[in-house]
Backbone as JSON Lines, residues from 0, in Angstrom:
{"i":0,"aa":"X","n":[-45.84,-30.07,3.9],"ca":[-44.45,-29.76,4.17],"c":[-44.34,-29.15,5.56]}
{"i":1,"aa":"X","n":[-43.29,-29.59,5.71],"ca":[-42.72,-28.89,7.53],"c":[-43.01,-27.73,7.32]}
{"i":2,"aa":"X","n":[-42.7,-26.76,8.83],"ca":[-42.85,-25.13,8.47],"c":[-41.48,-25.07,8.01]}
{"i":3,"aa":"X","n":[-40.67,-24.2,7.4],"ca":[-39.55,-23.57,6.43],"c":[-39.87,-22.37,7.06]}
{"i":4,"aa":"X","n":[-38.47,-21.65,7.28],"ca":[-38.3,-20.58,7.51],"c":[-36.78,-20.44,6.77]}
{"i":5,"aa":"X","n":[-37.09,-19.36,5.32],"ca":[-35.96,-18.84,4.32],"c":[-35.67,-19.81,3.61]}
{"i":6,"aa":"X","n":[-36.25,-21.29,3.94],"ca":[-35.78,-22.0,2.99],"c":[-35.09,-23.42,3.82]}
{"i":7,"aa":"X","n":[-35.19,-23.16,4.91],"ca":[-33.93,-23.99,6.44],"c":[-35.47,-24.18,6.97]}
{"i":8,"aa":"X","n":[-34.82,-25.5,7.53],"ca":[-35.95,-26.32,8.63],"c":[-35.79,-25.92,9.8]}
{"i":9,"aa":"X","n":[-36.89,-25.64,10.73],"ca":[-36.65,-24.66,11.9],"c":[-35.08,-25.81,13.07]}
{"i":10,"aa":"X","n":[-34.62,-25.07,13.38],"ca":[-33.47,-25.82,14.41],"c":[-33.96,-24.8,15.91]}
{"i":11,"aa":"X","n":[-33.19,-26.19,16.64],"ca":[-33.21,-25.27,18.33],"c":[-32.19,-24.09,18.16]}
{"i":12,"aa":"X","n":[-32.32,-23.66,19.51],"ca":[-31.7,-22.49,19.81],"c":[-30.12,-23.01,19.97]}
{"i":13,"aa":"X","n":[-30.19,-23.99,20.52],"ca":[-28.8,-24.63,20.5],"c":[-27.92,-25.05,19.57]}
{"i":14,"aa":"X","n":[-28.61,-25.4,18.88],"ca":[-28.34,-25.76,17.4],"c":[-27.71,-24.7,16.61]}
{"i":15,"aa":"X","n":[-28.2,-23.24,16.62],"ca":[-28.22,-21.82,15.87],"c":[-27.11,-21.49,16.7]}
{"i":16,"aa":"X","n":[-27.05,-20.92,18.05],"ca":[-25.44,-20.95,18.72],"c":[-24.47,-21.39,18.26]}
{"i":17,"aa":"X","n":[-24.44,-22.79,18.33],"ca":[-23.18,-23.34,17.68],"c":[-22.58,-23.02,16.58]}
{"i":18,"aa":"X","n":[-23.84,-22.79,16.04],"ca":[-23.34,-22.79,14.63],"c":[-22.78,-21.26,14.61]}
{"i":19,"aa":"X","n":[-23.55,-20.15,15.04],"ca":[-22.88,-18.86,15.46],"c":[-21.46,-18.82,15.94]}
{"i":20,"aa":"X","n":[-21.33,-19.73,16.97],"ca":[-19.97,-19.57,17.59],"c":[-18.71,-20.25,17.02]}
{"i":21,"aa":"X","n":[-19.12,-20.98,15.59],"ca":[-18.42,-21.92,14.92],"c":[-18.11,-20.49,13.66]}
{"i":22,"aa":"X","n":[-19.04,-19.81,13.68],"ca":[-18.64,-18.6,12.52],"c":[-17.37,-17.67,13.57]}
{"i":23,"aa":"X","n":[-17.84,-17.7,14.05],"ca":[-16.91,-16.43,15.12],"c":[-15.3,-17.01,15.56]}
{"i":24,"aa":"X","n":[-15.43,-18.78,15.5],"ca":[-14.22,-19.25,15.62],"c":[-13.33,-19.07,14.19]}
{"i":25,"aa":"X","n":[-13.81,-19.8,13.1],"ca":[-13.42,-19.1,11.64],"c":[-12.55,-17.73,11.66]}
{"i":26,"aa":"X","n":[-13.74,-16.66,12.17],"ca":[-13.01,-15.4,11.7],"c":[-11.78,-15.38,12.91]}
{"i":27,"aa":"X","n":[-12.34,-15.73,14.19],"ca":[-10.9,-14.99,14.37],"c":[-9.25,-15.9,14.0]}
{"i":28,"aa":"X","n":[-9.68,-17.19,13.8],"ca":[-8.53,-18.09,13.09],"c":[-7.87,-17.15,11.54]}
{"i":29,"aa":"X","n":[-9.37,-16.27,11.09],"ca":[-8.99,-16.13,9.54],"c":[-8.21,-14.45,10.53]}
{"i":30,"aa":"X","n":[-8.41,-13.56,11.26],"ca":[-7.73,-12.64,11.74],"c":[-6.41,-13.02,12.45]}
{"i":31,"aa":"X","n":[-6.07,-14.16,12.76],"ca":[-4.65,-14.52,12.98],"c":[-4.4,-15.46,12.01]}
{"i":32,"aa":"X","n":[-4.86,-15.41,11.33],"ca":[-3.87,-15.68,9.64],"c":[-3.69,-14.49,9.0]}
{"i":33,"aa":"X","n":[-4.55,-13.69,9.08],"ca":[-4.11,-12.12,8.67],"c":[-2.61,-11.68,8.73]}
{"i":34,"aa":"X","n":[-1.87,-12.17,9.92],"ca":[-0.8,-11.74,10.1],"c":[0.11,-12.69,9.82]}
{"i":35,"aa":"X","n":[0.01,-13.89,9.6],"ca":[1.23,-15.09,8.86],"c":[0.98,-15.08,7.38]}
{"i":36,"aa":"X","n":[-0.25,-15.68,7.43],"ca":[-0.85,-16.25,5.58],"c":[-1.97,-15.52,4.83]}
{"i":37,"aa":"X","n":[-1.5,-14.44,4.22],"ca":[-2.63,-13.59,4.26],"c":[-3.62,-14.35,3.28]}
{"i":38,"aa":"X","n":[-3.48,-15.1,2.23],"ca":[-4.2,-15.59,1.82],"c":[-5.39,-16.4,2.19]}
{"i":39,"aa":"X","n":[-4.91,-17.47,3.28],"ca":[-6.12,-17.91,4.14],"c":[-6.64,-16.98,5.19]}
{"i":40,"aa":"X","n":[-6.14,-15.91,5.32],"ca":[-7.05,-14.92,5.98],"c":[-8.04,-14.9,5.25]}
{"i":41,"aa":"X","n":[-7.82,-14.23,4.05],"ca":[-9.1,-13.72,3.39],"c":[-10.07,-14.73,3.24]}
{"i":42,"aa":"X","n":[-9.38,-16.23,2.66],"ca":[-10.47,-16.71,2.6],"c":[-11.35,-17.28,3.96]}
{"i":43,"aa":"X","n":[-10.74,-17.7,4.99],"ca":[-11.27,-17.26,6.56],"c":[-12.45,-16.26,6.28]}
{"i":44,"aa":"X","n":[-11.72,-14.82,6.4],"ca":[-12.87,-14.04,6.58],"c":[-13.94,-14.31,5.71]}
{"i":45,"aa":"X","n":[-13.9,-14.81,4.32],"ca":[-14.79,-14.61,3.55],"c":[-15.88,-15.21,4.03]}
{"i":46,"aa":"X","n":[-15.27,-17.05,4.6],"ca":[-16.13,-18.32,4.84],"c":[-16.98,-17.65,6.22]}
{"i":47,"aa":"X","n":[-16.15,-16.89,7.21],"ca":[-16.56,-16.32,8.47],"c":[-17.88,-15.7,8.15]}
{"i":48,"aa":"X","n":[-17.63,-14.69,7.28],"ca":[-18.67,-13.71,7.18],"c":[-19.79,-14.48,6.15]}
{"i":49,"aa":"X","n":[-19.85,-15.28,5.3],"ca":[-20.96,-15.94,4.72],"c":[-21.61,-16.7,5.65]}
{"i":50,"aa":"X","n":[-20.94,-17.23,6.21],"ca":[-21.32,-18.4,7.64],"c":[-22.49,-17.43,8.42]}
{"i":51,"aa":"X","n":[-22.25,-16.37,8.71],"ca":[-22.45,-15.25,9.71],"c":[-23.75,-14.71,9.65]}
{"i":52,"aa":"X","n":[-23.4,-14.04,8.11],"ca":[-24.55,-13.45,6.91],"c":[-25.91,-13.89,6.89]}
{"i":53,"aa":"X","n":[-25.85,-16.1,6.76],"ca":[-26.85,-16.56,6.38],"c":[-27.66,-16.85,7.82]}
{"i":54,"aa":"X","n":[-26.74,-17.1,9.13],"ca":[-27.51,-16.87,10.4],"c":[-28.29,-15.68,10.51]}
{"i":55,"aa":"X","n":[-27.74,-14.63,10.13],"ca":[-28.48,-13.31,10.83],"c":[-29.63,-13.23,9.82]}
{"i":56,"aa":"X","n":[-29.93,-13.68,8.87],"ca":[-31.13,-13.59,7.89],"c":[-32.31,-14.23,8.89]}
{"i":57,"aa":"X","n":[-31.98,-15.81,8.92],"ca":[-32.47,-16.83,10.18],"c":[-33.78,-15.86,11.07]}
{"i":58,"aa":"X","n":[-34.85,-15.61,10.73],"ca":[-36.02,-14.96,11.57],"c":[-35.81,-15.35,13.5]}
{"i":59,"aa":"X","n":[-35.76,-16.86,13.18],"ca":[-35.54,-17.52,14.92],"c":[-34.45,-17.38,15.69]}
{"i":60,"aa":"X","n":[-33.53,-16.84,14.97],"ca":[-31.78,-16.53,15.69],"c":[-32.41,-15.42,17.15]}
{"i":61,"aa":"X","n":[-31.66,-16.44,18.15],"ca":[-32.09,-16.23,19.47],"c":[-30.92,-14.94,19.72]}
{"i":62,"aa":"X","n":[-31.32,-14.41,20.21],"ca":[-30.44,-12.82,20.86],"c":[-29.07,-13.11,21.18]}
{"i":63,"aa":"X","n":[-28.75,-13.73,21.87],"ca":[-27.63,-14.36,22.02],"c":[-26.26,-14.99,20.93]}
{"i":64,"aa":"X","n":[-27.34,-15.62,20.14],"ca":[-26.53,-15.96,18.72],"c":[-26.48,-14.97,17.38]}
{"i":65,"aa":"X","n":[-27.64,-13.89,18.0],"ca":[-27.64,-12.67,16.67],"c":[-26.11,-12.38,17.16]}
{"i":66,"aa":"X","n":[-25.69,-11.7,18.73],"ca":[-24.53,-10.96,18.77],"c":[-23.37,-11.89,18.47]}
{"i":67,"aa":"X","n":[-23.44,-12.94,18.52],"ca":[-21.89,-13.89,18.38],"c":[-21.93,-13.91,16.88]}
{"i":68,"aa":"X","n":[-23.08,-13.89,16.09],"ca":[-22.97,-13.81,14.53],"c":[-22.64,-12.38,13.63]}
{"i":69,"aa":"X","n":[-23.19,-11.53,14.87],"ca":[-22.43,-10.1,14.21],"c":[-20.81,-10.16,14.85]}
{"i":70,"aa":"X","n":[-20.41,-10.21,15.4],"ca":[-18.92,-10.25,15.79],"c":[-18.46,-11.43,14.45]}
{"i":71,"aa":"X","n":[-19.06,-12.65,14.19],"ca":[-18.02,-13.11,13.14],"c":[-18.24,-12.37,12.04]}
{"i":72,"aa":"X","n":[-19.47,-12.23,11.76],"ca":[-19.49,-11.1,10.69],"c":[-18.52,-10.03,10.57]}
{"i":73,"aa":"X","n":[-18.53,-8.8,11.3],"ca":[-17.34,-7.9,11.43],"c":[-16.16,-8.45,11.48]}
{"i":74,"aa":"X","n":[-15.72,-9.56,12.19],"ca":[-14.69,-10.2,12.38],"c":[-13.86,-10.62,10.43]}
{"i":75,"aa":"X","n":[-14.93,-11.28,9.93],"ca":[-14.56,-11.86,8.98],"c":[-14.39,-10.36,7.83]}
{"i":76,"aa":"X","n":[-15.23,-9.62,8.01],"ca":[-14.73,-8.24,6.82],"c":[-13.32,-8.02,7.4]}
{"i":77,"aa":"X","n":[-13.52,-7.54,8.53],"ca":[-12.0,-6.99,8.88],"c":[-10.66,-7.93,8.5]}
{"i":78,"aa":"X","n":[-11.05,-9.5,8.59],"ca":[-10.09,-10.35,8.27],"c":[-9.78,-10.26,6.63]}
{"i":79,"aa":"X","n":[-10.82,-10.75,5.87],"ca":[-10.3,-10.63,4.5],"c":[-10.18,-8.98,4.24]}
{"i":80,"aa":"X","n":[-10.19,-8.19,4.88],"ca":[-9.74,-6.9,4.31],"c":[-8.83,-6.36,4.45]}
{"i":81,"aa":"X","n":[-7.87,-7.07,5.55],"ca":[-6.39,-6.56,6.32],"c":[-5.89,-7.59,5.16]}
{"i":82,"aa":"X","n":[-6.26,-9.28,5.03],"ca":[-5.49,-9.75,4.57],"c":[-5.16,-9.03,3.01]}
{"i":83,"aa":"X","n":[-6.26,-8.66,2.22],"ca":[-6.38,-8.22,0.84],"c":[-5.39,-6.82,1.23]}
{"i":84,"aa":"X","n":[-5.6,-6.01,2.01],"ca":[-4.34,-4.94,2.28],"c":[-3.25,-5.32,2.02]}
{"i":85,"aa":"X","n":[-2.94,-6.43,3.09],"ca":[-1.55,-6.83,2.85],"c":[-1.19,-7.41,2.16]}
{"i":86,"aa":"X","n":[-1.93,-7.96,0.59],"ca":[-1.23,-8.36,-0.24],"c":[-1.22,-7.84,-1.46]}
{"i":87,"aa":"X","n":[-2.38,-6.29,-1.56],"ca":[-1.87,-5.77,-2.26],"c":[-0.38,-5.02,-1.93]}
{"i":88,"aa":"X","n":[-0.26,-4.11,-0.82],"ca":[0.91,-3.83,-0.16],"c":[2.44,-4.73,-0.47]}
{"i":89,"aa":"X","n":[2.26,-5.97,-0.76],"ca":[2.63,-7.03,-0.77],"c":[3.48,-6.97,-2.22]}
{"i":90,"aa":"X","n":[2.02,-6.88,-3.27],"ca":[2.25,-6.68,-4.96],"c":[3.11,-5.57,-5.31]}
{"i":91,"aa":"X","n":[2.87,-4.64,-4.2],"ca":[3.19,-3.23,-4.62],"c":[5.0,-3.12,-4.19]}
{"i":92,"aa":"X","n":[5.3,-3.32,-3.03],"ca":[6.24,-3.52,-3.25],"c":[7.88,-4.31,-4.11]}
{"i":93,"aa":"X","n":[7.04,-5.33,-4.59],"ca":[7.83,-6.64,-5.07],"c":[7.76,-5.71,-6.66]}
{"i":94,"aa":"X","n":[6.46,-5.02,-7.39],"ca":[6.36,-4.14,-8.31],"c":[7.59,-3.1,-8.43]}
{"i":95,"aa":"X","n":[7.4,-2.57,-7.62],"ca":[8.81,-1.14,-7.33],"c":[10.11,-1.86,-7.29]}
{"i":96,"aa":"X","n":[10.36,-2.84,-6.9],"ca":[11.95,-3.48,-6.58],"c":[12.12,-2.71,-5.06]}
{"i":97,"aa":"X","n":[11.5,-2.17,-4.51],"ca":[11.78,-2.1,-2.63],"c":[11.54,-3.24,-2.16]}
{"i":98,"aa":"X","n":[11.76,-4.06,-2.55],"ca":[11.84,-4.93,-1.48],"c":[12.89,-5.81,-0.94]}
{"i":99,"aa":"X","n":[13.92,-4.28,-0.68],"ca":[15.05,-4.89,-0.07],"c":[14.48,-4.6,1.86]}
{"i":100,"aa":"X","n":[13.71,-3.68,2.0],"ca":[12.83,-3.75,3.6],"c":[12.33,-4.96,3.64]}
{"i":101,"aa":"X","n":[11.88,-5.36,2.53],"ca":[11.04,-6.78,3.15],"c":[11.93,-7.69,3.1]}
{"i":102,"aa":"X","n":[13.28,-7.78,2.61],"ca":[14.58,-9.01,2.9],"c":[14.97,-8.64,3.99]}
{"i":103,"aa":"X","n":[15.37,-7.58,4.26],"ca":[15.55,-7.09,5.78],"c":[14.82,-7.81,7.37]}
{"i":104,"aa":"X","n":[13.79,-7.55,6.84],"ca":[12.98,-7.67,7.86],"c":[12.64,-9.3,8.19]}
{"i":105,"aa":"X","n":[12.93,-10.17,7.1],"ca":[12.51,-11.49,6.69],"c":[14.29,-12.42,7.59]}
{"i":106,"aa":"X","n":[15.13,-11.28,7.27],"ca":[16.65,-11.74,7.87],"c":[16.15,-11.73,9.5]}
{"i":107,"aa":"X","n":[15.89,-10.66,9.5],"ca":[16.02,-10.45,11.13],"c":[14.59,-11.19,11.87]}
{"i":108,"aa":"X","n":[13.9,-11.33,10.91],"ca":[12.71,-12.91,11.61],"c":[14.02,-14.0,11.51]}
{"i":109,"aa":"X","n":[14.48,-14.63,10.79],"ca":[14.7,-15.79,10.19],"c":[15.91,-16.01,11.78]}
{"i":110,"aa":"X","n":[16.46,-14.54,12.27],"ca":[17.68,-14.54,12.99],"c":[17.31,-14.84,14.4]}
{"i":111,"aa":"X","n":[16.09,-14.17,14.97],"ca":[15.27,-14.27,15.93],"c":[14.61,-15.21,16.2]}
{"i":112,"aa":"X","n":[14.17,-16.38,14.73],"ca":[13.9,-17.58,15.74],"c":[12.59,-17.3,15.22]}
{"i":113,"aa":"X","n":[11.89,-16.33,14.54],"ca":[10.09,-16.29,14.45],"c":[9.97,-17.25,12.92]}
């Protein structure tokens, strides 16, 4: 058998980048869904940070692609964790019946054109 490293067939350095910088694109797509769709935030961050996770295990991850894989990493907690904020925040209000702020605020998007 080939050499295996974790279980993955060794790849170039180029190869491991991409794939790093393809996690880091994820999260920050899943951190500006944070603020429209919080739902595909989270799952963004989730895919971000698994993507991220299984690089940085990777023994051969070249220096370069360790740091672009910790940024999606962090990237992707922070994403599914703002998004999961905001929809408990979300539950909680629609729970209470306040959510005449959030018709408010939904008028004056809808008036503005966002």
């Amino acid at each position: 058998m080939d050499e295996m490293n974790n279980g993955y067939a060794p790849m170039g350095d180029m190869e491991l980048e991409k794939r790093a910088k393809n996690a880091r694109v994820i999260a920050i797509i899943g951190l500006v869904c944070t603020l429209c769709c919080t739902y595909a935030g989270v799952a963004l961050g989730i895919v971000a940070f698994v993507k991220a996770n299984n690089l940085l295990k990777m023994p051969e991850l070249p220096t370069q692609a360790q740091g672009i894989a910790k940024f999606a990493k962090i990237g992707g907690i922070v994403a599914a964790a703002l998004s999961a904020f905001f929809i408990v925040v979300n539950i909680i209000m629609m729970a209470t019946g306040s959510n005449e702020a959030y018709n408010q605020l939904m008028q004056m998007m809808s008036e503005s054109g966002m």
